[in-house]
Short mmCIF file of C-alpha atoms and ligand atoms in Angstrom, two decimals:
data_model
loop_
_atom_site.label_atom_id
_atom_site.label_comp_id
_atom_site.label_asym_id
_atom_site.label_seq_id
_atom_site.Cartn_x
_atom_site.Cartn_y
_atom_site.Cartn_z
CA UNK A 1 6.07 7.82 12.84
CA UNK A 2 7.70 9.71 10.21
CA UNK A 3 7.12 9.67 6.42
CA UNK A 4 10.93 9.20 5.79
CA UNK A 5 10.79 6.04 8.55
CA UNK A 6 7.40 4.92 6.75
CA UNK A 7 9.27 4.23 3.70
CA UNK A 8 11.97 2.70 5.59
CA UNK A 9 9.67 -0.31 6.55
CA UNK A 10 7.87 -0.66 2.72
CA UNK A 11 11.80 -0.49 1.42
CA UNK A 12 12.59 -3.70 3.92
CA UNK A 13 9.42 -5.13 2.92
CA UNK A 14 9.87 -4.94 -0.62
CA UNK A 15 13.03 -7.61 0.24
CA UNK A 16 10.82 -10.26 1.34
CA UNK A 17 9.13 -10.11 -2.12
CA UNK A 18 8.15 -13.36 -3.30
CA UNK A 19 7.85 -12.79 -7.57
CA UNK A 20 9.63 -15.53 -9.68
CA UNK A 21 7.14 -14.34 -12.63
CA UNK A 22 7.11 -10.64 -13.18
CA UNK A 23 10.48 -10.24 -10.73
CA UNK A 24 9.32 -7.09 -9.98
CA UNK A 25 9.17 -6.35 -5.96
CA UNK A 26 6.85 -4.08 -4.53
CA UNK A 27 6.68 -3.27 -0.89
CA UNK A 28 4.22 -1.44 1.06
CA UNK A 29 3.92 -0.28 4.97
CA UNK A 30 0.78 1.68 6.56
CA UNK A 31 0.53 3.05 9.67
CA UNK A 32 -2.53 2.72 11.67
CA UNK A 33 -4.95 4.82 13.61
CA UNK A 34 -3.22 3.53 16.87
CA UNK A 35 0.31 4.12 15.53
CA UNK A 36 1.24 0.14 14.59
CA UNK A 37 3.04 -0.14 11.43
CA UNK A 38 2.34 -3.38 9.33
CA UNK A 39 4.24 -3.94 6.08
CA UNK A 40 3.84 -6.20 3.14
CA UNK A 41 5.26 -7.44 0.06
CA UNK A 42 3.91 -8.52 -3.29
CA UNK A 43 3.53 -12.85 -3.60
CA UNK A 44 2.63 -14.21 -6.92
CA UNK A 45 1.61 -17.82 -8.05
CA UNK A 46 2.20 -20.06 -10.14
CA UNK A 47 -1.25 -19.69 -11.32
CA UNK A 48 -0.72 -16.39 -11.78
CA UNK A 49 -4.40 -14.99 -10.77
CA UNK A 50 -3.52 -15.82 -7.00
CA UNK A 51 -1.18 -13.51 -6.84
CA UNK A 52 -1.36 -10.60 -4.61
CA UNK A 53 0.22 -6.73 -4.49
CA UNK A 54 1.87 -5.59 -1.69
CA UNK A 55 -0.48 -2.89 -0.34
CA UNK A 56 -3.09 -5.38 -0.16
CA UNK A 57 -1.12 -7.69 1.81
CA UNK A 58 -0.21 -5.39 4.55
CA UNK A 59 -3.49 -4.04 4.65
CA UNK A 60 -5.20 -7.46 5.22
CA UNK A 61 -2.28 -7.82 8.10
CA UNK A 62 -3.72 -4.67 9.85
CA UNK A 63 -7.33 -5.49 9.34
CA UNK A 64 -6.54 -9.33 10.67
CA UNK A 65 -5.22 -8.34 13.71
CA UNK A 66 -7.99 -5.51 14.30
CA UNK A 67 -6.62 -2.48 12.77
CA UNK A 68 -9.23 -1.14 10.17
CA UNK A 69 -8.04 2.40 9.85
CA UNK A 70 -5.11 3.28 7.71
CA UNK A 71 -4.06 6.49 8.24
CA UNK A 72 -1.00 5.99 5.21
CA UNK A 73 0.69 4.18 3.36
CA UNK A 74 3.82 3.93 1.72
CA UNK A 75 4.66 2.14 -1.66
CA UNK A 76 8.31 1.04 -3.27
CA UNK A 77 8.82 -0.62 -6.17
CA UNK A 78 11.86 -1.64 -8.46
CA UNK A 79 11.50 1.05 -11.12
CA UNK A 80 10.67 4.70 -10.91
CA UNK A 81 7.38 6.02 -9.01
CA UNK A 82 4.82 2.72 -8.68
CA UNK A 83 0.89 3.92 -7.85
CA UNK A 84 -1.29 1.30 -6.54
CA UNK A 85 -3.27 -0.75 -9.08
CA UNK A 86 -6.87 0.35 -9.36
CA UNK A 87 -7.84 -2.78 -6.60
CA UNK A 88 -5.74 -1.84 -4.06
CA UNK A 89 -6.83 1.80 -4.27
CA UNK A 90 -10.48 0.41 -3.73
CA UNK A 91 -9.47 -1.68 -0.79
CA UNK A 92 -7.50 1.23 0.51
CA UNK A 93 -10.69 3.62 0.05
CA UNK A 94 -12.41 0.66 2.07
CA UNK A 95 -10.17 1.29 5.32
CA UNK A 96 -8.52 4.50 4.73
CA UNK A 97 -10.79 7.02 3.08
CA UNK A 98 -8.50 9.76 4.37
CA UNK A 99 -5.35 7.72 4.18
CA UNK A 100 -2.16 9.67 3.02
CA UNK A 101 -1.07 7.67 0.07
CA UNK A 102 3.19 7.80 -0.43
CA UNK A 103 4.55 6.93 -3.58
CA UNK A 104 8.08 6.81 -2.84
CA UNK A 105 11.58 5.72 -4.89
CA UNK A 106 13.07 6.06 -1.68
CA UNK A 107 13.16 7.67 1.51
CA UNK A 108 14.00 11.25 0.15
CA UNK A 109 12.21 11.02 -2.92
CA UNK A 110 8.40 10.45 -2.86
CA UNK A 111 4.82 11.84 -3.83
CA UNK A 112 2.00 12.66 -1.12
CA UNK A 113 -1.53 12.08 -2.31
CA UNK A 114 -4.83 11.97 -0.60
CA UNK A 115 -6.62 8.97 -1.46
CA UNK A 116 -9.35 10.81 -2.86
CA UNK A 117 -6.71 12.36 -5.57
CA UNK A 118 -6.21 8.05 -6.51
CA UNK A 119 -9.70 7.01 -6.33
CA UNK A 120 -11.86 10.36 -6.82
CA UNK A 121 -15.56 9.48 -6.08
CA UNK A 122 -15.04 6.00 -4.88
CA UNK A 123 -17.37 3.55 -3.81
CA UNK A 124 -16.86 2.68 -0.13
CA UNK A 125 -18.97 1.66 3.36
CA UNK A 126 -20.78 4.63 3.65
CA UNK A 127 -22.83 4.20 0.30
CA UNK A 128 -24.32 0.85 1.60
CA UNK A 129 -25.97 2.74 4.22
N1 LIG B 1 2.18 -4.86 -7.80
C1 LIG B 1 2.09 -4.50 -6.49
O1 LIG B 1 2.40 -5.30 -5.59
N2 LIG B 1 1.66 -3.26 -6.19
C2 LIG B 1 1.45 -2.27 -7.10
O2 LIG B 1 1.17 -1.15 -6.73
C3 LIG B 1 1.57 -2.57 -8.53
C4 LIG B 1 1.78 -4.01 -8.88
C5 LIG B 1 2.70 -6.18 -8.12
C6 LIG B 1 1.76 -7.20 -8.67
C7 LIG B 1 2.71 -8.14 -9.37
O3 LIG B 1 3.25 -9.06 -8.42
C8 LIG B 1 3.83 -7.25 -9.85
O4 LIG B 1 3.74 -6.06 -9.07
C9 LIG B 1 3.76 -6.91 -11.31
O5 LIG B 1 2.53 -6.42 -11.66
#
């Protein structure tokens, strides 16, 4: 799948947004290893600390239904470029330690980074071992 079609699925997502506090809609959409796309959108809470980003909630889509390789994702947001907080970076770095990170306003304007670039010497799986 294409970059520019990548960031057609995050822009979608971002609709389904579910943010009645900070009315800010993010949307996200990985691709991964075996070429499924999963998307997500940001959902907040009432009790504010439940709340969730968008990147993490298509990435726990993938990994639910067995996908635990991202090889990238996009991101969208309301206002001008939107990086991943510094959690979803780490739970990125946990699946996708050579995942293609997009940071897109839309789908001709967006920023290619290696994780690594995000989350330089990150903590992940391999220093468990
Ligand atoms: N948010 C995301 O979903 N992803 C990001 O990359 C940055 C922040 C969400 C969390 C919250 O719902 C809203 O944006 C404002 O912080």
């Amino acid at each position: 799948m294409e970059k520019k079609e990548l960031i057609k699925k995050a822009l979608e997502a971002q609709q389904k947004a579910y943010v009645p506090y900070s009315k800010f809609k993010v949307g996200a959409a990985l691709i991964a290893e075996d070429g499924k796309v999963f998307t997500g959108c940001n959902i907040e809470n009432a009790a504010y600390s439940p709340s969730v980003c968008a990147e993490r909630t298509a990435i726990f889509k993938a990994v639910s239904e067995g996908n635990r390789k991202i090889k990238a994702i996009a991101v969208v947001a309301d206002s001008d470029y939107t990086y991943p907080c510094g959690v979803c970076r780490q739970v990125i770095r946990e699946f996708g330690r050579d995942a293609i990170v997009i940071i897109a306003k839309s789908e001709d304007e967006y920023k290619e980074y290696k994780l690594d670039e995000l989350l330089p010497h990150g903590f992940g799986p391999e220093n468990l071992k």
